[in-house]
Amino acid sequence: MLTTMSMKNPYLLSVLDSLKAKNAHEPEFLQAVEEVLESLEPVVEADPRYEQHNIIGRIVEPERVVMFRVPWVDDTGKVQVNRGYRVQFNSAIGPYKGGLRFHPSVNLSVIKFLGFEQIFKNSLTTLPMGGGKGGSDFDPKGKSDGEVMRFCQSFMTELQRHIGPDTDVPAGDIGVGAREIGFMFGQYKKIRNEFTGVLTGKGLSYGGSLARTQATGFGLCYFADAQLRDNGQSFAGKRVIVSGSGNVAIYANQKCTQLGGRVVAMSDSNGYIVDENGIDYKVIQEIKEVKRDRIKTYLNYVPSAKYVEGCSGIWTIPCDIAMPCATQNEIGESSANALIANGCIGVFEGANMPSTPGAIAAYQAAGILFAPAKASNAGGVATSGLEMSQNSERLSWSFDEVDAKLKGIMEGIYAACAAAAEKYGMKGNIQAGANIAGFLKVADAMLWQGI
Ligand code: NDP
């Protein structure tokens, strides 16, 4: 399979073509790599060391991939089996760090794309964390607490051999929240007989950090606010669409509302709600975090709202600001064109890789603001890094202290992306700036450490 993109550098093209030949059945992974390599063209051309030491060929290959069987017993006594994954992608700047996703769509391609993006995201936070990701095709939806616990215990029984507070520190992601982290932490402690910060996103009573729950959504809004202000705009008075209704979406709604925006639509994997008066994040919290119910029940709380079955139509609702916070490739080219035609001024990504390449091309052609996930959703892992620091010093910081650090980190990431884009002749291209700024630190560490 040969590349069809605009990239011309022979070294980058040869790395990409060989990767495509070896990983032909991993479309999400190849999409994520292609997107990064395209931005790195001017960097590789400016510094021959990256080619001489084959840094690109090395950075696209995970250091280690672990795949394992996860057997568990359901409530009827039947033995079920799922597949578990941990991809330890790059440890040049710190222990592997990245979430665990439990969702039926999980496969090696999805975990590798997430692990690859995590390398650059973690580097952007300025904290010492390498890149990794893991998960399973297990679906916690519709399972009892007992089934989820037995699954998590079985998953951790194998995973514990490969992780540790100075080796690899997983966290949550889609389908992995406080409940799942708690069950996995309990099993790790039982097997290893040690109480360490081996997972982040823990409950507050046993080493979790204040503000970790809010961090990705809040961080997304701090980043968006910095980018909007840099372009003479703000959240004040803006109509906002936040897709999804999980951890990232709920707290993106809260912070964006605090900053003066009005969230008019949110979704889950069945459909979306529209409330012109602004969706109260506390109602979504109650539906999703407490009742674990469907978003359509929002109408029981706010009868004047509207519910539409199916999720992609959410992007046809007129808005000023779009914040995709559900899943990968949720905005395709036609959705992007609908957003632009309706006057959207910016897309700020909360989910990982929610925009397809065609959608990104449409944003760029229209000249609207675009915040790429690996920069704009880095607040979650940044606060996980702060949780690791608190665990190491056996202290816990106040909510305001963590939140202030998070805000500073997100503003710093925006500034670093903007500066890198400008330095390499792409002023205002925050997507390219994020890839370049994230890459340089990791590549430098790899050069120092030899092969
Ligand atoms: P959650 O499991 O808490 O929530 C996911 C939400 O997205 C749910 O409301 C889910 O609906 C919805 N959803 C899933 N698939 C679709 C779909 N195809 N269309 C519409 N809605 C959908 O996950 P998170 O909020 O933690 O994660 C969301 C995204 O953010 C992911 O891409 C994740 O990788 C990324 N992310 C998360 C971080 C974190 O700290 N949690 C950090 C950085 C990135 P339903 O309830 O029906 O399943």
PDB file of C-alpha atoms and ligand atoms in Angstrom, residues 101 103 114 121 133 141 172-176 212 216 244-249 267-270 288 294 311 325-328 350-352 377 380, ligand 1:
ATOM      1  CA  ARG A 101     -10.350   1.465  27.700  1.00  0.00           C
ATOM      2  CA  HIS A 103     -15.372  -1.088  25.119  1.00  0.00           C
ATOM      3  CA  LEU A 114      -4.094   5.740  21.487  1.00  0.00           C
ATOM      4  CA  LYS A 121       0.539  14.268  24.649  1.00  0.00           C
ATOM      5  CA  LYS A 133      -2.330   2.531  26.556  1.00  0.00           C
ATOM      6  CA  LYS A 141     -22.503  -1.456  30.080  1.00  0.00           C
ATOM      7  CA  GLY A 172      -9.127   5.335  33.132  1.00  0.00           C
ATOM      8  CA  ASP A 173     -10.568   5.980  29.680  1.00  0.00           C
ATOM      9  CA  ILE A 174     -13.858   5.013  27.987  1.00  0.00           C
ATOM     10  CA  GLY A 175     -15.665   2.476  30.201  1.00  0.00           C
ATOM     11  CA  VAL A 176     -13.089   2.740  32.992  1.00  0.00           C
ATOM     12  CA  ARG A 212      -8.591  14.432  38.564  1.00  0.00           C
ATOM     13  CA  THR A 216      -9.760  16.465  31.129  1.00  0.00           C
ATOM     14  CA  GLY A 244     -20.680  12.408  24.605  1.00  0.00           C
ATOM     15  CA  SER A 245     -21.898  12.502  28.191  1.00  0.00           C
ATOM     16  CA  GLY A 246     -19.080  10.716  29.986  1.00  0.00           C
ATOM     17  CA  ASN A 247     -16.224  11.898  32.148  1.00  0.00           C
ATOM     18  CA  VAL A 248     -14.740  14.360  29.656  1.00  0.00           C
ATOM     19  CA  ALA A 249     -18.064  15.741  28.361  1.00  0.00           C
ATOM     20  CA  SER A 267     -25.088  12.850  23.269  1.00  0.00           C
ATOM     21  CA  ASP A 268     -24.479   9.227  24.104  1.00  0.00           C
ATOM     22  CA  SER A 269     -24.032   6.312  21.735  1.00  0.00           C
ATOM     23  CA  ASN A 270     -27.816   6.094  21.169  1.00  0.00           C
ATOM     24  CA  LYS A 288     -24.695   8.988  33.799  1.00  0.00           C
ATOM     25  CA  ARG A 294     -29.370   6.721  28.862  1.00  0.00           C
ATOM     26  CA  CYS A 311     -25.611  10.541  17.243  1.00  0.00           C
ATOM     27  CA  CYS A 325     -15.839  14.473  23.661  1.00  0.00           C
ATOM     28  CA  ALA A 326     -17.129  10.986  22.766  1.00  0.00           C
ATOM     29  CA  THR A 327     -14.877   8.847  20.582  1.00  0.00           C
ATOM     30  CA  GLN A 328     -12.546   8.578  17.567  1.00  0.00           C
ATOM     31  CA  GLY A 350     -11.814  16.440  24.021  1.00  0.00           C
ATOM     32  CA  ALA A 351     -11.946  12.867  22.719  1.00  0.00           C
ATOM     33  CA  ASN A 352      -8.905  11.237  21.132  1.00  0.00           C
ATOM     34  CA  ASN A 377      -7.191  16.901  26.167  1.00  0.00           C
ATOM     35  CA  GLY A 380      -6.350  14.396  32.270  1.00  0.00           C
TER      36      GLY A 380
HETATM   37  P1  NDP B   1     -16.702   7.710  29.157  1.00  0.00           P
HETATM   38  O1  NDP B   1     -16.792   6.234  29.043  1.00  0.00           O
HETATM   39  O2  NDP B   1     -16.813   8.344  30.489  1.00  0.00           O
HETATM   40  O3  NDP B   1     -17.770   8.405  28.202  1.00  0.00           O
HETATM   41  C1  NDP B   1     -17.805   8.189  26.825  1.00  0.00           C
HETATM   42  C2  NDP B   1     -19.047   8.883  26.319  1.00  0.00           C
HETATM   43  O4  NDP B   1     -19.047   8.899  24.898  1.00  0.00           O
HETATM   44  C3  NDP B   1     -20.326   8.182  26.739  1.00  0.00           C
HETATM   45  O5  NDP B   1     -21.308   9.152  26.933  1.00  0.00           O
HETATM   46  C4  NDP B   1     -20.625   7.306  25.525  1.00  0.00           C
HETATM   47  O6  NDP B   1     -21.984   6.950  25.400  1.00  0.00           O
HETATM   48  C5  NDP B   1     -20.243   8.270  24.437  1.00  0.00           C
HETATM   49  N1  NDP B   1     -19.976   7.580  23.185  1.00  0.00           N
HETATM   50  C6  NDP B   1     -19.194   6.519  22.952  1.00  0.00           C
HETATM   51  N2  NDP B   1     -19.206   6.202  21.663  1.00  0.00           N
HETATM   52  C7  NDP B   1     -20.007   7.120  21.077  1.00  0.00           C
HETATM   53  C8  NDP B   1     -20.421   7.349  19.764  1.00  0.00           C
HETATM   54  N3  NDP B   1     -20.015   6.564  18.771  1.00  0.00           N
HETATM   55  N4  NDP B   1     -21.219   8.412  19.530  1.00  0.00           N
HETATM   56  C9  NDP B   1     -21.654   9.214  20.540  1.00  0.00           C
HETATM   57  N5  NDP B   1     -21.311   9.026  21.802  1.00  0.00           N
HETATM   58  C10 NDP B   1     -20.501   7.995  22.059  1.00  0.00           C
HETATM   59  O7  NDP B   1     -15.310   8.103  28.463  1.00  0.00           O
HETATM   60  P2  NDP B   1     -14.445   9.425  28.635  1.00  0.00           P
HETATM   61  O8  NDP B   1     -15.321  10.605  28.783  1.00  0.00           O
HETATM   62  O9  NDP B   1     -13.406   9.154  29.658  1.00  0.00           O
HETATM   63  O10 NDP B   1     -13.680   9.474  27.238  1.00  0.00           O
HETATM   64  C11 NDP B   1     -14.230  10.129  26.088  1.00  0.00           C
HETATM   65  C12 NDP B   1     -13.102  10.407  25.098  1.00  0.00           C
HETATM   66  O11 NDP B   1     -12.113  11.234  25.727  1.00  0.00           O
HETATM   67  C13 NDP B   1     -12.343   9.179  24.598  1.00  0.00           C
HETATM   68  O12 NDP B   1     -11.909   9.420  23.278  1.00  0.00           O
HETATM   69  C14 NDP B   1     -11.130   9.136  25.516  1.00  0.00           C
HETATM   70  O13 NDP B   1     -10.048   8.434  24.942  1.00  0.00           O
HETATM   71  C15 NDP B   1     -10.837  10.615  25.648  1.00  0.00           C
HETATM   72  N6  NDP B   1     -10.021  10.991  26.795  1.00  0.00           N
HETATM   73  C16 NDP B   1     -10.428  10.711  28.084  1.00  0.00           C
HETATM   74  C17 NDP B   1      -9.651  11.116  29.144  1.00  0.00           C
HETATM   75  C18 NDP B   1     -10.089  10.938  30.547  1.00  0.00           C
HETATM   76  O14 NDP B   1      -9.419  11.477  31.446  1.00  0.00           O
HETATM   77  N7  NDP B   1     -11.197  10.268  30.838  1.00  0.00           N
HETATM   78  C19 NDP B   1      -8.348  11.774  28.935  1.00  0.00           C
HETATM   79  C20 NDP B   1      -8.068  12.101  27.553  1.00  0.00           C
HETATM   80  C21 NDP B   1      -8.871  11.678  26.548  1.00  0.00           C
HETATM   81  P3  NDP B   1     -22.558   5.593  26.046  1.00  0.00           P
HETATM   82  O15 NDP B   1     -22.816   5.932  27.469  1.00  0.00           O
HETATM   83  O16 NDP B   1     -23.761   5.318  25.237  1.00  0.00           O
HETATM   84  O17 NDP B   1     -21.496   4.549  25.850  1.00  0.00           O
END
